[in-house]
Coordinates of C-alpha atoms and ligand atoms in Angstrom, one line a residue:
M1 CA 13.0 2.8 -32.9
S2 CA 10.5 1.3 -35.5
Q3 CA 11.6 -2.5 -34.9
D4 CA 10.6 -1.5 -31.2
S5 CA 7.5 -0.7 -32.1
I6 CA 7.0 -3.2 -34.2
A7 CA 8.3 -5.7 -31.3
A8 CA 5.8 -3.7 -28.9
A9 CA 2.6 -4.7 -31.0
N10 CA 3.9 -8.2 -31.5
V11 CA 3.9 -8.9 -27.9
A12 CA 1.2 -6.5 -27.4
G13 CA -0.9 -8.8 -29.7
A14 CA -2.3 -6.1 -31.2
S15 CA -1.1 -2.8 -32.3
S16 CA -2.0 0.0 -29.4
S17 CA -4.3 2.1 -32.1
A18 CA -6.3 -0.9 -32.7
T19 CA -7.4 -1.1 -29.3
G20 CA -7.5 2.6 -28.3
R21 CA -4.9 2.8 -25.6
G22 CA -5.6 5.7 -23.3
L23 CA -3.6 8.6 -21.6
W24 CA -4.0 10.5 -18.4
S25 CA -4.9 14.0 -19.2
S26 CA -2.3 15.2 -17.0
R27 CA 0.8 14.4 -14.6
W28 CA -2.2 15.2 -11.6
M29 CA -4.7 13.0 -13.0
F30 CA -2.1 9.9 -12.8
F31 CA -1.6 11.4 -9.1
L32 CA -5.6 11.1 -8.4
A33 CA -5.6 7.8 -9.8
A34 CA -2.6 6.3 -8.3
T35 CA -3.7 7.3 -5.1
G36 CA -6.7 6.5 -5.7
S37 CA -5.3 2.9 -6.0
A38 CA -3.2 3.0 -3.3
V39 CA -5.5 4.6 -1.1
G40 CA -8.3 1.8 0.3
L41 CA -9.4 -0.8 3.1
G42 CA -5.1 -1.1 3.6
N43 CA -5.5 2.4 4.9
I44 CA -8.8 2.8 6.2
W45 CA -9.4 -0.6 8.1
K46 CA -6.3 -2.5 7.7
F47 CA -3.1 0.3 9.1
P48 CA -5.1 1.7 12.3
Y49 CA -5.6 -1.8 13.1
I50 CA -2.5 -3.5 12.5
T51 CA -0.7 -0.4 14.1
G52 CA -3.7 -0.9 17.1
E53 CA -2.1 -4.8 17.5
N54 CA 1.7 -3.9 17.4
G55 CA 1.4 -1.2 19.9
G56 CA 1.1 2.3 18.1
G57 CA 4.7 4.7 17.5
A58 CA 7.2 2.1 17.5
F59 CA 5.2 0.1 14.5
V60 CA 4.2 3.5 12.5
L61 CA 7.7 4.3 12.2
V62 CA 9.5 0.7 11.0
Y63 CA 6.2 1.1 8.6
L64 CA 7.3 4.4 7.7
A65 CA 11.1 3.0 6.5
C66 CA 9.8 -0.3 5.0
I67 CA 7.1 2.3 3.0
L68 CA 10.6 4.3 1.8
V69 CA 12.9 1.2 1.9
I70 CA 10.5 -1.3 -0.2
G71 CA 7.4 0.2 -1.4
I72 CA 8.8 3.2 -3.1
P73 CA 11.5 1.9 -4.9
L74 CA 9.4 -1.1 -6.4
L75 CA 6.6 2.0 -6.9
M76 CA 9.0 3.9 -9.3
T77 CA 9.4 0.7 -11.1
E78 CA 6.3 -0.1 -11.7
V79 CA 5.3 3.1 -13.1
M80 CA 9.0 3.2 -15.3
I81 CA 7.8 0.0 -16.8
G82 CA 4.2 0.7 -17.5
R83 CA 4.9 3.9 -19.2
R84 CA 7.8 2.7 -21.3
G85 CA 6.7 -0.1 -22.3
R86 CA 3.2 1.5 -22.8
A87 CA 1.0 -2.1 -22.7
N88 CA -0.6 -3.8 -20.2
P89 CA 1.7 -5.2 -17.7
E90 CA 2.8 -8.7 -19.5
G91 CA 3.1 -6.7 -22.8
A92 CA 5.1 -3.5 -21.3
I93 CA 7.7 -5.9 -19.9
A94 CA 8.1 -8.4 -23.0
T95 CA 8.9 -4.9 -24.9
L96 CA 11.1 -4.1 -22.6
A97 CA 12.4 -7.5 -21.9
K98 CA 13.3 -7.7 -25.7
R99 CA 15.2 -4.0 -25.9
A100 CA 17.1 -5.1 -23.5
G101 CA 18.1 -8.5 -25.1
A102 CA 16.8 -9.9 -21.8
S103 CA 15.1 -13.6 -21.9
R104 CA 11.5 -13.5 -23.5
H105 CA 10.5 -15.0 -19.6
W106 CA 10.8 -12.1 -17.8
R107 CA 7.2 -11.2 -19.8
K108 CA 5.2 -14.3 -17.2
L109 CA 5.9 -12.0 -14.4
G110 CA 3.5 -9.3 -16.2
T111 CA 0.6 -12.2 -16.3
M112 CA 1.0 -13.6 -13.0
A113 CA 0.5 -9.5 -11.8
V114 CA -2.1 -9.3 -14.0
L115 CA -3.5 -12.7 -12.3
T116 CA -3.5 -11.4 -8.9
G117 CA -5.2 -8.3 -9.2
F118 CA -8.2 -10.2 -10.6
L119 CA -8.1 -12.7 -7.8
I120 CA -7.4 -10.0 -5.1
L121 CA -10.5 -8.1 -6.3
S122 CA -13.1 -11.1 -6.6
F123 CA -12.8 -11.1 -2.6
Y124 CA -11.8 -7.0 -2.2
S125 CA -15.5 -6.2 -4.1
V126 CA -17.1 -8.8 -1.0
V127 CA -15.4 -6.9 2.0
A128 CA -16.2 -3.6 0.0
G129 CA -19.3 -4.5 0.0
W130 CA -19.4 -4.6 3.9
A131 CA -19.1 -0.5 4.1
L132 CA -21.7 -0.2 1.4
A133 CA -23.5 -1.9 3.7
Y134 CA -22.7 -0.6 6.8
A135 CA -23.0 3.2 5.5
P136 CA -27.3 3.0 5.5
A137 CA -27.3 0.8 8.6
A138 CA -25.0 3.8 10.2
A139 CA -26.7 6.7 8.8
M140 CA -30.4 5.0 9.8
G141 CA -29.5 5.0 13.5
S142 CA -28.5 0.9 13.7
F143 CA -26.2 1.4 15.9
A144 CA -27.8 3.5 18.7
G145 CA -26.9 1.4 22.3
L146 CA -25.0 -1.4 20.4
D147 CA -22.4 -3.2 23.1
G148 CA -19.6 -5.8 22.2
E149 CA -21.6 -8.7 22.6
S150 CA -24.3 -6.9 19.9
S151 CA -21.7 -5.2 17.7
G152 CA -20.2 -8.7 17.2
A153 CA -23.8 -10.2 16.9
L154 CA -24.6 -7.3 14.2
F155 CA -21.3 -8.1 12.0
G156 CA -22.3 -12.0 12.0
A157 CA -25.3 -11.8 10.8
M158 CA -24.6 -10.2 7.9
L159 CA -21.8 -12.7 7.0
G160 CA -24.3 -15.0 8.1
D161 CA -26.4 -14.0 5.0
P162 CA -25.1 -14.9 1.6
W163 CA -27.6 -12.7 -0.4
K164 CA -26.9 -9.8 1.2
L165 CA -22.8 -10.3 0.5
I166 CA -24.0 -11.5 -2.7
G167 CA -26.3 -8.1 -3.4
Y168 CA -23.5 -6.2 -1.9
G169 CA -20.4 -7.8 -3.8
T170 CA -22.2 -7.3 -7.3
L171 CA -23.0 -3.3 -6.3
V172 CA -19.8 -2.8 -5.8
L173 CA -18.6 -5.1 -9.2
L174 CA -21.5 -3.0 -11.3
L175 CA -20.0 -0.2 -10.3
T176 CA -16.0 -1.0 -10.7
L177 CA -16.3 -2.1 -14.4
G178 CA -19.3 0.6 -15.2
I179 CA -16.6 3.0 -14.8
V180 CA -13.6 1.3 -16.2
G181 CA -16.1 0.2 -19.0
L182 CA -16.2 3.7 -19.9
G183 CA -12.7 3.8 -20.6
V184 CA -9.5 5.7 -19.0
R185 CA -10.4 8.8 -19.9
E186 CA -14.7 8.7 -20.2
G187 CA -14.8 6.3 -17.2
L188 CA -11.5 6.6 -14.4
E189 CA -11.1 10.4 -15.0
R190 CA -14.5 11.6 -14.9
S191 CA -14.7 9.4 -11.4
L192 CA -11.7 9.9 -10.0
R193 CA -12.1 13.7 -10.3
F194 CA -14.8 13.9 -7.7
M195 CA -14.7 10.6 -5.5
M196 CA -10.8 11.7 -4.6
P197 CA -11.5 14.7 -3.3
G198 CA -14.5 13.6 -1.8
L199 CA -12.3 11.1 -0.1
F200 CA -10.1 13.5 1.3
V201 CA -12.8 16.1 2.8
L202 CA -14.5 13.2 4.2
L203 CA -11.6 12.5 5.7
L204 CA -10.6 15.8 7.2
V205 CA -14.0 16.3 8.4
L206 CA -13.7 12.8 10.4
V207 CA -10.3 14.2 11.9
G208 CA -11.9 17.9 12.6
Y209 CA -14.6 15.6 14.4
A210 CA -12.4 13.1 16.3
T211 CA -10.5 16.8 18.0
T212 CA -14.0 17.3 19.7
T213 CA -13.7 14.2 21.4
G214 CA -11.3 15.2 24.1
H215 CA -9.1 12.4 23.4
F216 CA -7.2 13.2 20.4
G217 CA -4.3 14.3 22.0
E218 CA -3.8 10.4 23.8
A219 CA -4.3 9.2 19.8
V220 CA -1.1 11.5 18.8
H221 CA 0.6 9.7 21.8
F222 CA -0.4 6.5 20.7
L223 CA 0.3 7.0 17.4
F224 CA 3.8 8.5 17.1
A225 CA 5.5 7.8 21.1
A226 CA 7.5 5.0 19.8
D227 CA 8.1 2.9 22.1
F228 CA 10.4 -0.4 21.1
S229 CA 9.8 -2.5 23.7
K230 CA 6.2 -2.8 22.0
L231 CA 8.1 -4.5 18.7
S232 CA 8.5 -8.2 18.3
A233 CA 10.5 -9.3 14.5
Q234 CA 6.5 -10.4 13.8
S235 CA 5.9 -6.6 13.5
V236 CA 8.4 -5.7 11.7
L237 CA 7.3 -8.5 9.2
V238 CA 3.8 -7.3 9.5
A239 CA 5.0 -4.0 8.5
L240 CA 7.2 -4.6 5.1
G241 CA 4.0 -6.7 3.9
H242 CA 1.1 -4.0 4.9
A243 CA 4.0 -1.7 2.8
F244 CA 3.3 -3.6 -0.6
F245 CA 0.0 -4.1 -0.2
T246 CA -1.1 -0.3 0.6
L247 CA 0.6 1.0 -2.1
S248 CA -0.9 -1.7 -4.6
L249 CA 2.3 -3.1 -5.6
A250 CA 3.0 -6.2 -7.6
S251 CA -0.8 -6.5 -8.7
G252 CA -0.6 -4.9 -12.1
A253 CA -2.1 -2.2 -11.2
M254 CA 0.7 0.7 -10.4
M255 CA 2.4 -1.0 -14.0
V256 CA -1.1 -0.4 -15.6
Y257 CA -1.8 3.0 -14.5
G258 CA 2.2 3.8 -16.1
S259 CA 1.2 3.0 -19.4
Y260 CA -1.3 6.0 -19.6
L261 CA 1.4 8.1 -18.4
P262 CA 1.9 10.9 -20.6
A263 CA 5.7 11.4 -21.6
G264 CA 7.6 14.0 -19.6
T265 CA 6.0 13.6 -16.3
S266 CA 9.0 12.5 -13.4
I267 CA 8.3 9.3 -12.6
A268 CA 10.5 9.5 -9.8
R269 CA 8.7 12.9 -8.2
T270 CA 5.2 11.9 -8.9
S271 CA 5.4 8.7 -7.1
L272 CA 7.1 9.7 -4.1
M273 CA 4.0 12.4 -4.2
V274 CA 1.4 9.3 -4.1
A275 CA 3.3 7.3 -1.2
L276 CA 3.6 10.3 0.8
A277 CA -0.4 11.0 -0.3
D278 CA -0.9 6.9 0.8
T279 CA 1.1 7.1 3.8
G280 CA -1.0 10.6 5.0
V281 CA -3.9 8.9 4.4
A282 CA -3.8 6.0 6.6
L283 CA -2.4 8.3 9.5
L284 CA -5.0 10.6 9.4
A285 CA -7.6 7.6 9.1
G286 CA -5.9 6.8 12.6
L287 CA -6.7 10.2 13.9
A288 CA -9.9 10.1 13.1
I289 CA -10.2 6.5 14.6
F290 CA -8.2 6.1 17.4
P291 CA -9.6 9.7 19.2
L292 CA -13.3 7.5 19.1
V293 CA -12.3 4.8 20.3
F294 CA -10.3 5.6 23.3
A295 CA -13.1 8.5 24.0
N296 CA -16.0 5.4 24.1
G297 CA -13.5 3.3 26.5
L298 CA -12.7 0.8 24.0
E299 CA -9.6 -1.6 23.2
P300 CA -7.4 -0.2 20.5
G301 CA -5.5 -3.7 19.5
A302 CA -9.0 -5.5 18.8
G303 CA -7.7 -6.6 15.0
P304 CA -9.4 -7.2 12.3
G305 CA -12.9 -6.2 13.4
L306 CA -12.1 -2.2 15.1
I307 CA -13.9 -0.8 12.3
F308 CA -16.7 -3.1 11.7
V309 CA -17.6 -4.1 15.4
T310 CA -15.8 -1.9 17.5
L311 CA -16.2 1.5 15.6
P312 CA -19.7 1.0 15.6
I313 CA -20.3 1.2 19.5
A314 CA -18.7 4.5 19.3
F315 CA -20.9 5.8 16.7
G316 CA -24.1 3.9 18.7
Q317 CA -22.7 6.3 21.7
M318 CA -21.3 9.5 20.4
P319 CA -23.2 12.8 19.8
F320 CA -24.2 13.0 15.6
G321 CA -23.1 9.5 15.6
Q322 CA -25.3 9.0 12.7
L323 CA -24.5 11.5 10.9
V324 CA -20.2 10.8 11.2
G325 CA -20.6 6.8 11.5
G326 CA -22.6 7.3 8.1
L327 CA -19.8 9.8 6.3
F328 CA -17.2 7.2 8.0
F329 CA -18.6 4.0 5.8
I330 CA -19.5 6.2 2.8
M331 CA -15.5 7.7 2.9
L332 CA -14.5 4.0 3.0
A333 CA -16.6 2.8 0.2
I334 CA -15.4 4.9 -2.1
A335 CA -11.6 4.4 -1.0
A336 CA -12.4 0.7 -1.4
L337 CA -14.0 2.0 -4.6
T338 CA -11.2 3.2 -6.3
S339 CA -9.0 0.8 -5.5
A340 CA -11.2 -2.1 -6.7
I341 CA -11.9 0.0 -9.9
S342 CA -7.2 -0.4 -10.4
L343 CA -7.6 -3.5 -9.4
S344 CA -10.0 -4.4 -12.6
E345 CA -7.5 -2.3 -14.8
P346 CA -4.7 -4.5 -15.7
T347 CA -7.0 -7.3 -16.5
I348 CA -9.0 -5.3 -19.1
A349 CA -5.9 -4.1 -20.3
W350 CA -4.3 -7.4 -20.4
L351 CA -7.5 -9.4 -22.1
S352 CA -8.1 -6.5 -25.0
E353 CA -4.2 -6.0 -25.9
K354 CA -3.7 -9.4 -26.0
F355 CA -6.4 -10.9 -27.1
A356 CA -7.7 -7.9 -29.5
I357 CA -10.9 -8.0 -28.3
G358 CA -13.2 -4.7 -28.2
R359 CA -12.6 -3.0 -24.3
L360 CA -16.8 -3.8 -24.0
K361 CA -16.3 -7.0 -24.2
A362 CA -13.0 -7.7 -21.7
V363 CA -15.4 -6.3 -19.4
L364 CA -18.1 -8.5 -19.6
L365 CA -15.8 -11.4 -19.8
S366 CA -14.1 -10.5 -16.8
G367 CA -17.0 -9.4 -15.1
I368 CA -18.6 -12.6 -15.4
T369 CA -15.5 -14.9 -14.2
L370 CA -15.2 -12.4 -11.2
W371 CA -18.6 -12.4 -10.1
L372 CA -18.6 -16.5 -10.0
L373 CA -15.1 -16.5 -8.3
S374 CA -16.3 -13.7 -5.6
L375 CA -19.6 -15.9 -4.9
G376 CA -16.5 -18.8 -3.0
T377 CA -15.6 -15.6 -0.5
V378 CA -19.1 -14.8 0.1
L379 CA -19.7 -18.6 0.8
S380 CA -16.9 -19.1 2.7
F381 CA -18.3 -17.0 5.4
N382 CA -21.8 -19.0 5.6
L383 CA -22.8 -22.3 4.0
W384 CA -18.8 -23.0 3.4
S385 CA -17.2 -22.3 5.7
E386 CA -16.6 -25.6 7.2
F387 CA -14.8 -26.6 3.8
T388 CA -11.5 -25.7 4.2
L389 CA -8.5 -26.2 1.8
F390 CA -5.0 -26.8 3.8
G391 CA -7.0 -25.6 7.1
K392 CA -8.2 -22.4 5.5
T393 CA -11.8 -21.3 4.1
F394 CA -11.6 -20.3 0.5
F395 CA -11.7 -16.4 1.2
D396 CA -8.7 -17.0 3.6
S397 CA -6.6 -19.5 0.9
L398 CA -7.3 -16.4 -2.4
D399 CA -5.8 -14.3 0.4
Y400 CA -3.0 -15.9 1.8
L401 CA -2.3 -17.3 -1.8
T402 CA -2.2 -13.3 -3.4
T403 CA -0.8 -11.1 -0.3
N404 CA 1.4 -13.7 0.8
L405 CA 2.8 -15.3 -2.3
M406 CA 1.9 -14.0 -5.3
M407 CA 2.6 -10.1 -4.2
P408 CA 6.2 -11.0 -2.4
L409 CA 7.0 -12.9 -5.6
G410 CA 5.9 -10.8 -8.0
G411 CA 7.8 -7.6 -6.5
L412 CA 11.1 -9.4 -5.9
G413 CA 10.8 -10.8 -9.9
T414 CA 10.1 -7.0 -10.7
V415 CA 12.7 -5.8 -8.5
L416 CA 15.0 -8.6 -9.6
F417 CA 14.1 -7.6 -13.7
T418 CA 14.6 -3.4 -13.5
G419 CA 18.1 -4.0 -11.4
W420 CA 19.6 -7.1 -13.1
A421 CA 17.8 -7.3 -16.1
L422 CA 17.7 -4.1 -17.7
S423 CA 20.7 -1.6 -18.3
R424 CA 21.2 1.3 -15.7
T425 CA 21.3 4.2 -18.3
T426 CA 18.1 2.9 -19.6
V427 CA 16.6 3.3 -16.2
Q428 CA 18.0 6.5 -15.1
E429 CA 16.6 7.9 -18.4
A430 CA 13.6 6.5 -17.8
L431 CA 12.9 7.7 -13.9
G432 CA 14.0 11.0 -14.4
I433 CA 16.6 11.6 -11.7
N434 CA 18.5 13.7 -13.1
H435 CA 21.0 13.9 -10.4
P436 CA 24.3 11.2 -10.7
Q437 CA 24.8 10.6 -6.3
L438 CA 21.0 10.6 -5.7
F439 CA 20.4 8.2 -8.8
K440 CA 23.1 6.1 -7.4
L441 CA 21.4 5.8 -4.1
W442 CA 18.6 4.7 -5.6
W443 CA 20.3 2.0 -7.8
L444 CA 21.8 0.8 -4.6
V445 CA 18.9 0.3 -3.0
L446 CA 17.0 -1.2 -6.0
R447 CA 19.7 -3.7 -6.6
W448 CA 20.3 -5.0 -2.9
L449 CA 18.1 -3.4 -0.5
T450 CA 15.1 -4.0 -1.6
P451 CA 15.2 -7.9 -3.1
L452 CA 16.5 -8.7 0.4
G453 CA 14.1 -6.5 2.6
I454 CA 11.5 -8.8 -0.1
L455 CA 12.9 -11.9 0.6
V456 CA 12.6 -11.7 4.4
V457 CA 8.4 -11.3 4.2
F458 CA 8.5 -13.7 1.9
L459 CA 11.0 -16.9 3.7
H460 CA 8.9 -15.5 6.1
T461 CA 5.8 -16.0 5.5
L462 CA 6.6 -19.6 4.0
G463 CA 7.5 -20.3 7.7
L464 CA 11.4 -20.7 7.6
F465 CA 12.0 -17.7 10.1
G466 CA 9.6 -19.2 12.6
Ligands
LIG1 N1 -3.8 -0.5 -1.9 C1 -5.2 -0.8 -1.6 C2 -5.7 -0.7 -0.3 O1 -4.5 -0.3 0.3 C3 -5.8 -2.0 -2.1 C4 -5.3 -2.4 -3.7 C5 -5.4 -2.0 -4.2 C6 -4.0 -3.5 -3.5 N2 -4.8 -2.5 -5.5 C7 -4.0 -3.4 -5.2 C8 -3.7 -4.3 -3.1 C9 -3.2 -4.1 -5.9 C10 -2.7 -5.4 -3.5 C11 -2.6 -5.0 -4.8 O2 -6.6 -0.8 0.5

């Protein structure tokens, strides 16, 4: 045991007491933080529009299956690695690999996860800025009388204004890093304690409003009546990819949150609750959005513009539209902020533990680099929109690189590490699944089904399946 802790201290670059690692004050706080990470633009912006594009109910069913087979096993695995290793993703994997007598190279999975989170945050902060910009616009009545064309023009005008995008993106980064800089208890916990309940209350209010539109039943039917004729092979792959994104997997977020999880908490049960909450929010977001879309005779399959172009038209027409629209974008901004926090924490933990620098220094260092990198995303919507790499703008390239390449690869590596490099007893002990048959099933899924599922998505994104 003492050898282990020396090894842990060595690979992490410094002893954990020197870097003042935090711990969540309770299992409940971990649940709030992990749910805050999972619930974000993915649930409120992406899930409704990909469901719309892929025909509704049948797609939802496939998505739920993907959460079950890939999402939940990987989520449990990541939280477990974090808690066993009690360090940033690289340090934690290094410790576990060393204990298991596995290759030292596994730790690179952790380094890649940290980098993935860092890169995602550089553009996630810009998109989160759109929500911050739209909240006051909605509340002040800027959407009154919008039609399809003028709404598209309004969105286009925002994207065309680099100063506006820089301003709001910077605000998101300042808020995120300000909170993260205060540490696990003082920063993360204190802010999550009011942001998460606020988010749920807003969501329920919006669903409540949606029931008054007279088109709620239509939305329920759209989301839950499975018509498999509308499902293509492509839809299945979209569902798989989204399962990754929505649970914040393969980016260090869940590992680092797991590393602050008190001992004795059942990882299996808590992860299941997080996945349930995340899925619940996505479905509720659908129930808040689609009734408005149908009530105003708009198109559910409008794609990425569903939230920023289609919904404002609805807000501009309906009773109490200013209030409801304002609340909607505030909710979106909160959801994005709690995710942004989780995207920055792996980098902060990694920098401060690996290079033994103070947390504040780590925040400043990553803040400056993140800000500079985010300028690339901002400019790709306007001044640099013509400048492309392999036919993609800077933003599209970063999105593609992280979501389609680094995340599947990192996720695959992580399940292989756990399923094939660690011993069965270690994993069983760490997870806290006491029922032997249940664990047997989980182990089988983790070693075979999950990696195969990820491999299929990955090969598809590389274009090998056409
Ligand atoms: N899960 C968040 C969402 O649904 C986004 C997110 C947070 C994320 N952390 C992540 C996505 C890490 C990928 C990787 O919006």
